[in-house]
Tab-separated table of C-alpha atoms in Angstrom:
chain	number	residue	atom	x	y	z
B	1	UNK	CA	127.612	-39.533	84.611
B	2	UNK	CA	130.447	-37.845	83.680
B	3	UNK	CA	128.979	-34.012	85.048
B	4	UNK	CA	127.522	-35.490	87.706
B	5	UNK	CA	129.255	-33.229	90.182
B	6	UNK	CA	129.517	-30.229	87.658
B	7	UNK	CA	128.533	-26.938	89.412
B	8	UNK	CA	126.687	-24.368	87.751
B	9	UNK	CA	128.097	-21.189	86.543
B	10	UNK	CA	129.622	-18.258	88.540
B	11	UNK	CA	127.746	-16.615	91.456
B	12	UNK	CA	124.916	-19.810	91.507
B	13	UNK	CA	122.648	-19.250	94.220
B	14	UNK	CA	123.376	-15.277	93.995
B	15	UNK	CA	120.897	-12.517	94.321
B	16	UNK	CA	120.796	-9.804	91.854
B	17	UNK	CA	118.734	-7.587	90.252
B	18	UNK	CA	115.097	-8.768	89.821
B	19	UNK	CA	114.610	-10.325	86.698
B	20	UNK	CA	112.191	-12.004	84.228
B	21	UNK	CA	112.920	-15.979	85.246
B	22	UNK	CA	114.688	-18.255	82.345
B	23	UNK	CA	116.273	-21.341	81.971
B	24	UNK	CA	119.656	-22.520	79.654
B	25	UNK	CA	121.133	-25.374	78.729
B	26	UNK	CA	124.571	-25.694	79.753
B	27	UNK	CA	127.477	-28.693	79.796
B	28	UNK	CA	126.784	-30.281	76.800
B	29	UNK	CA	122.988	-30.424	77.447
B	30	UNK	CA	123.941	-32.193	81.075
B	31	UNK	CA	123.111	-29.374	83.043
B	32	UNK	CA	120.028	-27.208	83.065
B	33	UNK	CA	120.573	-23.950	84.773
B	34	UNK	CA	117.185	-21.854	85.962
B	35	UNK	CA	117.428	-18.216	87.132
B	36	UNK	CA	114.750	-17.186	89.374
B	37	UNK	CA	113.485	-13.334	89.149
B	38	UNK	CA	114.669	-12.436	92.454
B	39	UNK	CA	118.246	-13.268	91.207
B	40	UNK	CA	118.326	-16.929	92.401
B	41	UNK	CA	120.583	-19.209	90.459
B	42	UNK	CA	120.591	-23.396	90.323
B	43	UNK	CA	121.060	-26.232	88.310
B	44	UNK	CA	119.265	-29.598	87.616
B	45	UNK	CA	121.111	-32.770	85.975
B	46	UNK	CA	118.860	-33.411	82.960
B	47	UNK	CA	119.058	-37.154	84.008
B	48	UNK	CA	117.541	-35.746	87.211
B	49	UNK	CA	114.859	-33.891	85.626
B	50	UNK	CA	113.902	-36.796	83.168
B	51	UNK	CA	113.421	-38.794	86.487
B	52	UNK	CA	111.526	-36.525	88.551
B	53	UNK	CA	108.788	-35.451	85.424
B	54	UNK	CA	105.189	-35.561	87.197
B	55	UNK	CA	103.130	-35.969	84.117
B	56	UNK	CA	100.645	-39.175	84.647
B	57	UNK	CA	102.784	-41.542	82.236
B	58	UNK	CA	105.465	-40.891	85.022
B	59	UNK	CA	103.720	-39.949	88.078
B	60	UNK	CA	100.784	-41.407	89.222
B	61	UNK	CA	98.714	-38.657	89.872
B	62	UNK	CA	96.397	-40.570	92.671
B	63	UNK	CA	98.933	-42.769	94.973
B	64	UNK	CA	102.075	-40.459	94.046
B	65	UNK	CA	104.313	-43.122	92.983
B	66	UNK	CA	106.646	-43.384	90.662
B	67	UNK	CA	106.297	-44.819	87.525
B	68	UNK	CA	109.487	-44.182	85.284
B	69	UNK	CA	111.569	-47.087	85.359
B	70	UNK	CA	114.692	-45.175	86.232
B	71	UNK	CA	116.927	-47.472	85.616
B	72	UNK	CA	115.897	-46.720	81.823
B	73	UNK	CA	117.109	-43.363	81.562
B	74	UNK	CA	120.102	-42.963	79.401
B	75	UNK	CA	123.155	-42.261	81.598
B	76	UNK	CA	124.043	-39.254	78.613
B	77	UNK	CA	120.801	-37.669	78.641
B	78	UNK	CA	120.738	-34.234	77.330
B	79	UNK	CA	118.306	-31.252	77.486
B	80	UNK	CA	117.479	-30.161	73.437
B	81	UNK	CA	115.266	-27.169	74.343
B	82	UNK	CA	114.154	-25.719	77.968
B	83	UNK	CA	111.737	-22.892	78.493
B	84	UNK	CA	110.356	-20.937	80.893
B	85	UNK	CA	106.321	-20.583	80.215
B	86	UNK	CA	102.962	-20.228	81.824
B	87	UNK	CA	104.242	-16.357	82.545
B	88	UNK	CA	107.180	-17.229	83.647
B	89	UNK	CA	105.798	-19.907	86.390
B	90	UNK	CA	106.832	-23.416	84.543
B	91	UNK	CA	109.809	-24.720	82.999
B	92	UNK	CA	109.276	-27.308	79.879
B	93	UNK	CA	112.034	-29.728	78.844
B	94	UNK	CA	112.558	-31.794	75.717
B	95	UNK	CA	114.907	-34.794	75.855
B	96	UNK	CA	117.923	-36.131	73.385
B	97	UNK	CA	116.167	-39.436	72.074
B	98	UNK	CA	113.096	-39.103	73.095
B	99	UNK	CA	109.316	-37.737	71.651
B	100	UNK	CA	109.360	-37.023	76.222
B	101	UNK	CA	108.632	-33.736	77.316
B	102	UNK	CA	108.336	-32.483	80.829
B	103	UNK	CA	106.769	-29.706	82.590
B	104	UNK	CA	108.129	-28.592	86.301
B	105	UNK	CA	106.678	-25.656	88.286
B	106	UNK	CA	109.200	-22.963	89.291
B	107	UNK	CA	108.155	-23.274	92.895
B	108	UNK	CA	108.659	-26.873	92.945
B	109	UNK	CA	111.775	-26.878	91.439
B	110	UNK	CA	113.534	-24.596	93.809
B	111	UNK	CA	112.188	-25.863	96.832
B	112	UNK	CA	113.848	-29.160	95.771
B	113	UNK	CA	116.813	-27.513	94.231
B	114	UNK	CA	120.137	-28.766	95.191
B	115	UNK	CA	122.772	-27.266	92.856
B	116	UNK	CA	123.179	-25.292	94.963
B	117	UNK	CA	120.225	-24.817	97.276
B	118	UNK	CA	117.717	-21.881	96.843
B	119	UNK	CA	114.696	-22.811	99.124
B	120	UNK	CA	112.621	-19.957	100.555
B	121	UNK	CA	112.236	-19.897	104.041
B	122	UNK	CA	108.814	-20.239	103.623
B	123	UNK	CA	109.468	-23.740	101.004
B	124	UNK	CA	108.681	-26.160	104.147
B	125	UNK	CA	107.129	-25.797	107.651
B	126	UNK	CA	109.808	-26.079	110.383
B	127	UNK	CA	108.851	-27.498	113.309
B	128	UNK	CA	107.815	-25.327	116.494
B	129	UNK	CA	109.812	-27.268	119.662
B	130	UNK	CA	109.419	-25.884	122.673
B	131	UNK	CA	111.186	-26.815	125.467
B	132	UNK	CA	110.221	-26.546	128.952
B	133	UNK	CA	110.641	-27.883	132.623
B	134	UNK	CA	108.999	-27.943	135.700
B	135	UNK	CA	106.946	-24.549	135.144
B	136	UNK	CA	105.053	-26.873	132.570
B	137	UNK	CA	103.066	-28.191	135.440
B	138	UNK	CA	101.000	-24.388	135.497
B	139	UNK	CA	100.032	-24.908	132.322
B	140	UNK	CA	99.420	-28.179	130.632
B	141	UNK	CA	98.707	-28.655	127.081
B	142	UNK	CA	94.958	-30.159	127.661
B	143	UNK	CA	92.152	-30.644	124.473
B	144	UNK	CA	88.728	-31.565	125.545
B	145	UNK	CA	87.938	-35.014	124.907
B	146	UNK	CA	84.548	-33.781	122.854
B	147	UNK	CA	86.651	-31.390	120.749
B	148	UNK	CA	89.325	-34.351	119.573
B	149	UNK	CA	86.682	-36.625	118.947
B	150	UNK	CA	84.165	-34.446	117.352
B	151	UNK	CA	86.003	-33.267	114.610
B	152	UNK	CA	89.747	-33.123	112.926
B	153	UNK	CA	90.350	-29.545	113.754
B	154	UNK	CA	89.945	-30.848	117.456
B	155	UNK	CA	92.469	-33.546	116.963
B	156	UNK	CA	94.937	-31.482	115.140
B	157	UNK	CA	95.123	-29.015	118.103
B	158	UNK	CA	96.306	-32.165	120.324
B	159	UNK	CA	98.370	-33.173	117.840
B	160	UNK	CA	99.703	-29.606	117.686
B	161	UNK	CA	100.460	-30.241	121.233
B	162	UNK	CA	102.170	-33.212	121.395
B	163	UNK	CA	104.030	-31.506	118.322
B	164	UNK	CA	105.290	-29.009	120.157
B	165	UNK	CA	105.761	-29.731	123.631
B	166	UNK	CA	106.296	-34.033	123.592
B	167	UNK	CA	103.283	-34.244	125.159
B	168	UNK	CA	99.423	-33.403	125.263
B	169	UNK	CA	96.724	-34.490	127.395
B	170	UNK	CA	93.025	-34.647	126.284
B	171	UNK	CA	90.352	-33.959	129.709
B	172	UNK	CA	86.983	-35.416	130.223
B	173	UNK	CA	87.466	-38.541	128.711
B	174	UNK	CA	85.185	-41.475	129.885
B	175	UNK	CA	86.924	-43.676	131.958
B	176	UNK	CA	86.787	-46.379	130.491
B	177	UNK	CA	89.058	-48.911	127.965
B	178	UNK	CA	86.973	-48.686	125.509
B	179	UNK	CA	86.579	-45.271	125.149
B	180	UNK	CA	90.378	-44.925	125.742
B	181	UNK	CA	91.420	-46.735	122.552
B	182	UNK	CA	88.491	-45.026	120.442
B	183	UNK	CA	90.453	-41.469	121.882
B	184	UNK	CA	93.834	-43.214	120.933
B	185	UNK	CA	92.780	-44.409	117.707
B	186	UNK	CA	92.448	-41.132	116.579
B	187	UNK	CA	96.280	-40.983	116.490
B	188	UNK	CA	96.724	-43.549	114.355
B	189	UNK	CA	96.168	-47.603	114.503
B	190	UNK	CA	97.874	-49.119	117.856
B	191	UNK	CA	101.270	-50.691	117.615
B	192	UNK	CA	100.932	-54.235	118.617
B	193	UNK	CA	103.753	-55.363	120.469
B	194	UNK	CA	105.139	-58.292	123.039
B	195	UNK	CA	102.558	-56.465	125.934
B	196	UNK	CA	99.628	-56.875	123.685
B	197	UNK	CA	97.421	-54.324	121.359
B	198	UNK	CA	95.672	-52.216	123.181
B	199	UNK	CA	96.911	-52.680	127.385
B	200	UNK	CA	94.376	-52.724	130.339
B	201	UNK	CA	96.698	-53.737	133.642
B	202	UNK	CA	97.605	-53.338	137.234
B	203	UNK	CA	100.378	-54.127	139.247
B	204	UNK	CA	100.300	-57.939	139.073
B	205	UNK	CA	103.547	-58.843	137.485
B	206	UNK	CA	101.571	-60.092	134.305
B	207	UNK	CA	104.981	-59.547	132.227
B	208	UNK	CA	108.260	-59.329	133.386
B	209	UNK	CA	108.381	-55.423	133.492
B	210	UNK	CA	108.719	-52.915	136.124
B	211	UNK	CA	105.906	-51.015	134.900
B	212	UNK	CA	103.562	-54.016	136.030
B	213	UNK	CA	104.550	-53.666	140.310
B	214	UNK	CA	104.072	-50.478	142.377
B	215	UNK	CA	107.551	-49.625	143.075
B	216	UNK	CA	109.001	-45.680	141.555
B	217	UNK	CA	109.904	-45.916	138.173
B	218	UNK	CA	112.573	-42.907	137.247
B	219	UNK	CA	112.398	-40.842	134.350
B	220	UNK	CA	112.863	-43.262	131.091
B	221	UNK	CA	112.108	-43.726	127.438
B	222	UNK	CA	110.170	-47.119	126.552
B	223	UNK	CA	111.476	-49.767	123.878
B	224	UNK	CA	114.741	-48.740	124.051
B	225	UNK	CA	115.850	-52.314	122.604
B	226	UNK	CA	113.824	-52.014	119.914
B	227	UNK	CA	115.634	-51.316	116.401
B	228	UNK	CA	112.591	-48.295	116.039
B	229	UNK	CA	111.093	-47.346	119.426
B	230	UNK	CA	107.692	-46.843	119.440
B	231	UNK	CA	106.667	-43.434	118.799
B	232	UNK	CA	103.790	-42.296	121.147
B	233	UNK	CA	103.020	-43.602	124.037
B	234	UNK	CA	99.451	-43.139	125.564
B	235	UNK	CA	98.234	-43.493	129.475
B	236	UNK	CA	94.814	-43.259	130.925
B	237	UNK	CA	94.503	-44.162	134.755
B	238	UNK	CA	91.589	-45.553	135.425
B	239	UNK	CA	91.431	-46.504	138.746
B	240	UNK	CA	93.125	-45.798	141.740
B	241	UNK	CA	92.797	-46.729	145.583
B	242	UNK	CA	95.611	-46.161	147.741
B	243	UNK	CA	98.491	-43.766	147.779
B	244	UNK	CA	101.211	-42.476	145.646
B	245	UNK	CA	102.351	-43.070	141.817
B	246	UNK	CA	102.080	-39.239	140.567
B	247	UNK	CA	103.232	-39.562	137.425
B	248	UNK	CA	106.720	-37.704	136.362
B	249	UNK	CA	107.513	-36.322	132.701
B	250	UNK	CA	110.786	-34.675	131.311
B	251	UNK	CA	111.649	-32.936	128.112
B	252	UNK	CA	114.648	-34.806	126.880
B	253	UNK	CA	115.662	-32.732	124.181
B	254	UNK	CA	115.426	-29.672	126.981
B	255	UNK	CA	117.569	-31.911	129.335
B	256	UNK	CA	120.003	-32.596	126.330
B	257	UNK	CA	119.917	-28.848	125.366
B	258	UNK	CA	121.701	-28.309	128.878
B	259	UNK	CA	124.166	-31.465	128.439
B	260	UNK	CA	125.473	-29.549	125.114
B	261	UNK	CA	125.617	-26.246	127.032
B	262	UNK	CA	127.142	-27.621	130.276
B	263	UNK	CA	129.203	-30.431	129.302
B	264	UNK	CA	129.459	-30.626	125.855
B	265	UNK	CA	132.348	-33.705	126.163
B	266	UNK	CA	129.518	-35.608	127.710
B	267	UNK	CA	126.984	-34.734	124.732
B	268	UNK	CA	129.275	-35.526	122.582
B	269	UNK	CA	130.351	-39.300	124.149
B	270	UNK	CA	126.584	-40.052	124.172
B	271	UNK	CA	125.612	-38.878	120.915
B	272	UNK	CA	128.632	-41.519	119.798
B	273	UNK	CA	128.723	-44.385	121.935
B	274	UNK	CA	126.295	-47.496	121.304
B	275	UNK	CA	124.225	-48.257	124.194
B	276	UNK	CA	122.731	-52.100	124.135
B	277	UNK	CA	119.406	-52.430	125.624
B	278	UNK	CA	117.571	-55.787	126.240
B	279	UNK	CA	113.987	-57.150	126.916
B	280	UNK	CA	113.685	-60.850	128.684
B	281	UNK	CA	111.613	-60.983	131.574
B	282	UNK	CA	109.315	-63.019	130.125
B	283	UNK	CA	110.075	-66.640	129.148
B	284	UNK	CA	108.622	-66.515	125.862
B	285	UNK	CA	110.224	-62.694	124.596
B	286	UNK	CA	113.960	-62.260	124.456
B	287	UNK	CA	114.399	-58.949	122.625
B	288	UNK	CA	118.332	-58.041	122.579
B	289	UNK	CA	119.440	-54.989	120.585
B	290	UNK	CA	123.208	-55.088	120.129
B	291	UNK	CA	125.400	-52.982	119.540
B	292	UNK	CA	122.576	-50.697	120.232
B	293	UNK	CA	122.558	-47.282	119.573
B	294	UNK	CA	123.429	-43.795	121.436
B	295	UNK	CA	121.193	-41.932	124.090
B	296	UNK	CA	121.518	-39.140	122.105
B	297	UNK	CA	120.373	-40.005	118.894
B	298	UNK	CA	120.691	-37.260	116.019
B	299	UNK	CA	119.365	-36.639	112.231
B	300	UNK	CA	121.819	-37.521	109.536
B	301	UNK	CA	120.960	-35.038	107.273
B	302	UNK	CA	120.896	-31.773	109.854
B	303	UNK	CA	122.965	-32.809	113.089
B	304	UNK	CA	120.154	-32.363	114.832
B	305	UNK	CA	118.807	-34.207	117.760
B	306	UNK	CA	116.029	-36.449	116.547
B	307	UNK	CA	115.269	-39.189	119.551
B	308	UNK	CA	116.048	-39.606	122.693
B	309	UNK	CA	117.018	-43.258	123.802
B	310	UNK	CA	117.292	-43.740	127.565
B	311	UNK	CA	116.254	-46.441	130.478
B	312	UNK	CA	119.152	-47.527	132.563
B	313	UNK	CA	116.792	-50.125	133.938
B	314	UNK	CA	116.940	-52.089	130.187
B	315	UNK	CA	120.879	-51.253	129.481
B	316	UNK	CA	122.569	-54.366	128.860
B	317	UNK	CA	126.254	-55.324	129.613
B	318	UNK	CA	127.923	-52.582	127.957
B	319	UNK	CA	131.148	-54.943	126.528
B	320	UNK	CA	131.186	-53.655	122.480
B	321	UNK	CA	133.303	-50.611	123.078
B	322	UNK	CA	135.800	-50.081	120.628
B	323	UNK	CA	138.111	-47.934	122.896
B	324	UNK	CA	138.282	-48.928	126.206
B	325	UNK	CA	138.987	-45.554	127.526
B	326	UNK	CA	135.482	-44.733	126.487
B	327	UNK	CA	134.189	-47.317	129.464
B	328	UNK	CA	135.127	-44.297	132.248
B	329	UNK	CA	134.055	-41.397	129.947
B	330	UNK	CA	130.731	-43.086	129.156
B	331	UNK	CA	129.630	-43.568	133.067
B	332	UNK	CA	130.657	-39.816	134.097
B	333	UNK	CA	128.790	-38.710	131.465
B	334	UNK	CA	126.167	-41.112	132.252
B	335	UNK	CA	126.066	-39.408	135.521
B	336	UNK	CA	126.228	-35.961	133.898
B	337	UNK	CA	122.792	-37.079	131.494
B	338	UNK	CA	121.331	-38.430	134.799
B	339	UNK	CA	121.973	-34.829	136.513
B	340	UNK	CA	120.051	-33.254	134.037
B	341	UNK	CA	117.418	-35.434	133.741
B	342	UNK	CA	116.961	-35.146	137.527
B	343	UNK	CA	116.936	-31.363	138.096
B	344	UNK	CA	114.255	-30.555	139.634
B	345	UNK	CA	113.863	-27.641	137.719
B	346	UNK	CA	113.360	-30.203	134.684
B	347	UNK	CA	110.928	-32.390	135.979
B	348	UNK	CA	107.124	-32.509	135.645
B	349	UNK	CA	104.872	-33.819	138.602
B	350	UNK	CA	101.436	-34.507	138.268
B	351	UNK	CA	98.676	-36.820	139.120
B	352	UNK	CA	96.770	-38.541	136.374
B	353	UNK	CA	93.111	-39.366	137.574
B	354	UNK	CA	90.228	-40.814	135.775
B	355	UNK	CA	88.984	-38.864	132.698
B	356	UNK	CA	92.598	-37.794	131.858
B	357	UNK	CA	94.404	-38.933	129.094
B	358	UNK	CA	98.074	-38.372	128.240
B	359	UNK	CA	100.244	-39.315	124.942
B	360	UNK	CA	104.167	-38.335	124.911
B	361	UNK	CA	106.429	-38.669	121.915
B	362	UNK	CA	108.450	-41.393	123.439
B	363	UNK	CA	111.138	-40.428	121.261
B	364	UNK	CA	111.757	-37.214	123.060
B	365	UNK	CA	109.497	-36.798	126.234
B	366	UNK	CA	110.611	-39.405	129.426
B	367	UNK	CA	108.099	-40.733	131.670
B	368	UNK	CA	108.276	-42.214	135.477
B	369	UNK	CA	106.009	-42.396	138.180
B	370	UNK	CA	106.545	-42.310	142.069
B	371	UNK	CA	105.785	-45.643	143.815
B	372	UNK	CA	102.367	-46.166	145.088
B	373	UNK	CA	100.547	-48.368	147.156
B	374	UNK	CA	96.726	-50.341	146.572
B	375	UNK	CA	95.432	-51.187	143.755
B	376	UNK	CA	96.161	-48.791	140.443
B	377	UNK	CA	94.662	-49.549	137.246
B	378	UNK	CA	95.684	-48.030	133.983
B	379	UNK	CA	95.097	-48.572	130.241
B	380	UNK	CA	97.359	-47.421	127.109
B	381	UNK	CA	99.231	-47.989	124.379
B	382	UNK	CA	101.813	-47.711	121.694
B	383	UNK	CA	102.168	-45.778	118.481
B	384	UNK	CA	104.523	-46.158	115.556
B	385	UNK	CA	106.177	-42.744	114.941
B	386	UNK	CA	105.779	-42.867	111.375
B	387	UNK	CA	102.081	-43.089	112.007
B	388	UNK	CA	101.645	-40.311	114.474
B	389	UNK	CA	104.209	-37.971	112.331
B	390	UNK	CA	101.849	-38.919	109.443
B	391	UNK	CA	98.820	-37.631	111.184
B	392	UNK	CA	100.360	-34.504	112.231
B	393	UNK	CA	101.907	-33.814	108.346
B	394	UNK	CA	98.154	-33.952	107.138
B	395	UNK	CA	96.566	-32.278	109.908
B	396	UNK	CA	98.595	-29.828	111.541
B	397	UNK	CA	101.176	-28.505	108.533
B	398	UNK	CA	98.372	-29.593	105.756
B	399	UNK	CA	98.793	-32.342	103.299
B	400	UNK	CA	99.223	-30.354	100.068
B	401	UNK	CA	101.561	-28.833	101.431
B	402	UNK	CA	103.612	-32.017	102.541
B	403	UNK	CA	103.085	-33.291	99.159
B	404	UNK	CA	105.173	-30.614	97.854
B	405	UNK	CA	108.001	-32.106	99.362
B	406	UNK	CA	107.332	-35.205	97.252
């Protein structure tokens, strides 16, 4: 498309005066240009509107799919008329060679505007993180087990939880596995992977994993080999006689936080360098991820940090580094990361008993547990992290209000 990167006119994106809203055609009838009353200025590509018209021959309005064959549209596609109606609260659009007309809400249209931007704040809910350390212990985030099983509002305040903090812990719960996996399944359906569906295990070596002997475990992410690392991770204890095993937690993305601040050369090597990871102590699984991917794992879009990726105990030989100067960078700040993660001030220490369940957003929150002697009997398991961030969308933030962002 010839316009494709055509800009709309002067002062786009501007405020000014408040004014009744309108719409023109500009560039040949490539480019329609909406002002907004509070002054607000964008532009669509008409081939961009003709592809994003909701009506029901386009849309379908119950699974919100797509049904315009795109690759249909003329590539010279031009607006003929476009008008702002409804009182000023919808714009209508008629088509070059086409009987097509479309409708668009002025809300919708500028929280998905992009020529340029002019979102409200307000256009999409932003995400609450708080970080924290050790002074978490005072205070968990706990739900009653007979509030997130007796109704959604109960399960979106743990979900709230885990939302905000990485982590959230539901009290009272019967212990048993079966009533463990009805509380989990609330989250969303269990992640079947290599260790089974649903887990109920001791420390009796069943699979070649540290997690199944009693010795400490430090602070660590699981399925760091995997390609997409399991989302949530969920623990109940069910059974414990001896000593030992308090269980450890750690905000990553507060540990990273202090990385950036402290030694942002470190950050900055782990949020480039490729980290291969490996699964294969059992005969039958040999799950190699190469060339891996960083620690410090960050959005595309925003720069931000979106997962954390760490367990030195499943790093694999680390020989796919383009620069070998990067080998003696990547191990001080390897021992920088491990600082952090270790600070007492940053670590959580408490002791799960029976009746006490806990889920962490693997992708952020780290998990370890001191060593421990007798027997110790948990149950758990894993969560896909489009699942659980599906969950929260409709509960927590509200689905209509997600499906604005459609």
């Amino acid at each position: 498309l010839a316009t494709a990167t055509t800009a709309p006119p002067d002062a786009a994106g501007a405020a000014t005066v408040a004014s009744l809203p309108r719409a023109t055609i500009e560039a040949d009838g490539t480019l329609v240009v909406v002002n907004f009353p509070d002054g607000a200025r964008t532009a669509f590509h008409t081939i961009w509107l003709r592809d994003h018209c909701r009506c029901e021959q386009c849309f379908h309005p119950k699974t919100l799919q797509r049904l315009l064959d795109t690759s249909q549209i003329p590539l010279d596609i031009k607006a003929v008329s476009a008008t702002v109606t409804d009182g000023g609260s919808v714009l209508a659009i008629a088509y070059s060679g086409t009987d097509h007309k479309s409708t668009f809400s002025l809300d919708w249209l500028r929280l998905h505007s992009y020529n340029p931007k002019v979102r409200l704040e307000t256009d999409e809910p932003k995400r609450n993180i708080r970080l924290w350390g050790a002074e978490l212990a005072e205070n968990l985030p706990v739900v009653p087990y007979d509030e997130v099983m007796g109704s959604d509002a109960g399960l979106a305040k743990w979900l709230k939880n885990i939302d905000e903090y990485g982590i959230g812990f539901v009290s009272g719960v019967p212990a048993t596995p079966e009533d463990t996996e009805r509380v989990a399944r609330r989250i969303s359906f269990i992640r079947e992977s290599h260790y089974g569906t649903f887990w109920d295990f001791s420390a009796d070596n069943a699979h070649g994993d540290t997690a199944y002997t009693n010795i400490p475990l430090p602070a660590h992410t699981d399925t760091t080999y995997f390609t997409d690392p399991v989302g949530i991770q969920l623990f109940h204890l069910l059974e414990h006689r001896g000593e030992g095993g308090a269980s450890l937690y750690v905000d990553g993305f507060n540990a990273a936080a202090q990385l950036r601040e402290q030694d942002p050369e470190s950050y900055a090597l782990l949020s480039r360098v490729r980290v291969p990871a490996h699964c294969a102590g059992d005969a039958d699984v040999l799950i190699a991820q190469r060339p891996g991917a960083p620690i410090l794992e960050h959005d595309a879009a925003t720069g931000t940090l979106a997962r954390v990726r760490h367990n030195n105990d499943d790093r694999s030989a680390l020989s796919g580094l383009a620069d070998a100067g990067d080998v003696p960078r990547f191990y001080a700040a390897l021992r920088e990361w491990t600082r952090c993660l270790r600070d007492t001030r940053n670590e959580v220490w408490t002791r799960l008993g029976p009746g006490t369940v806990v889920a962490m957003d693997n992708w952020r929150v780290l998990h370890g547990r001191a060593g421990f002697s007798g027997f110790r009997r948990m149950c758990g398991s894993y969560h896909g992290h489009d699942d659980y961030r599906s969950r929260v969308a409709t509960l927590v933030y509200g689905a209509e209000r997600q499906r604005r962002l459609l």
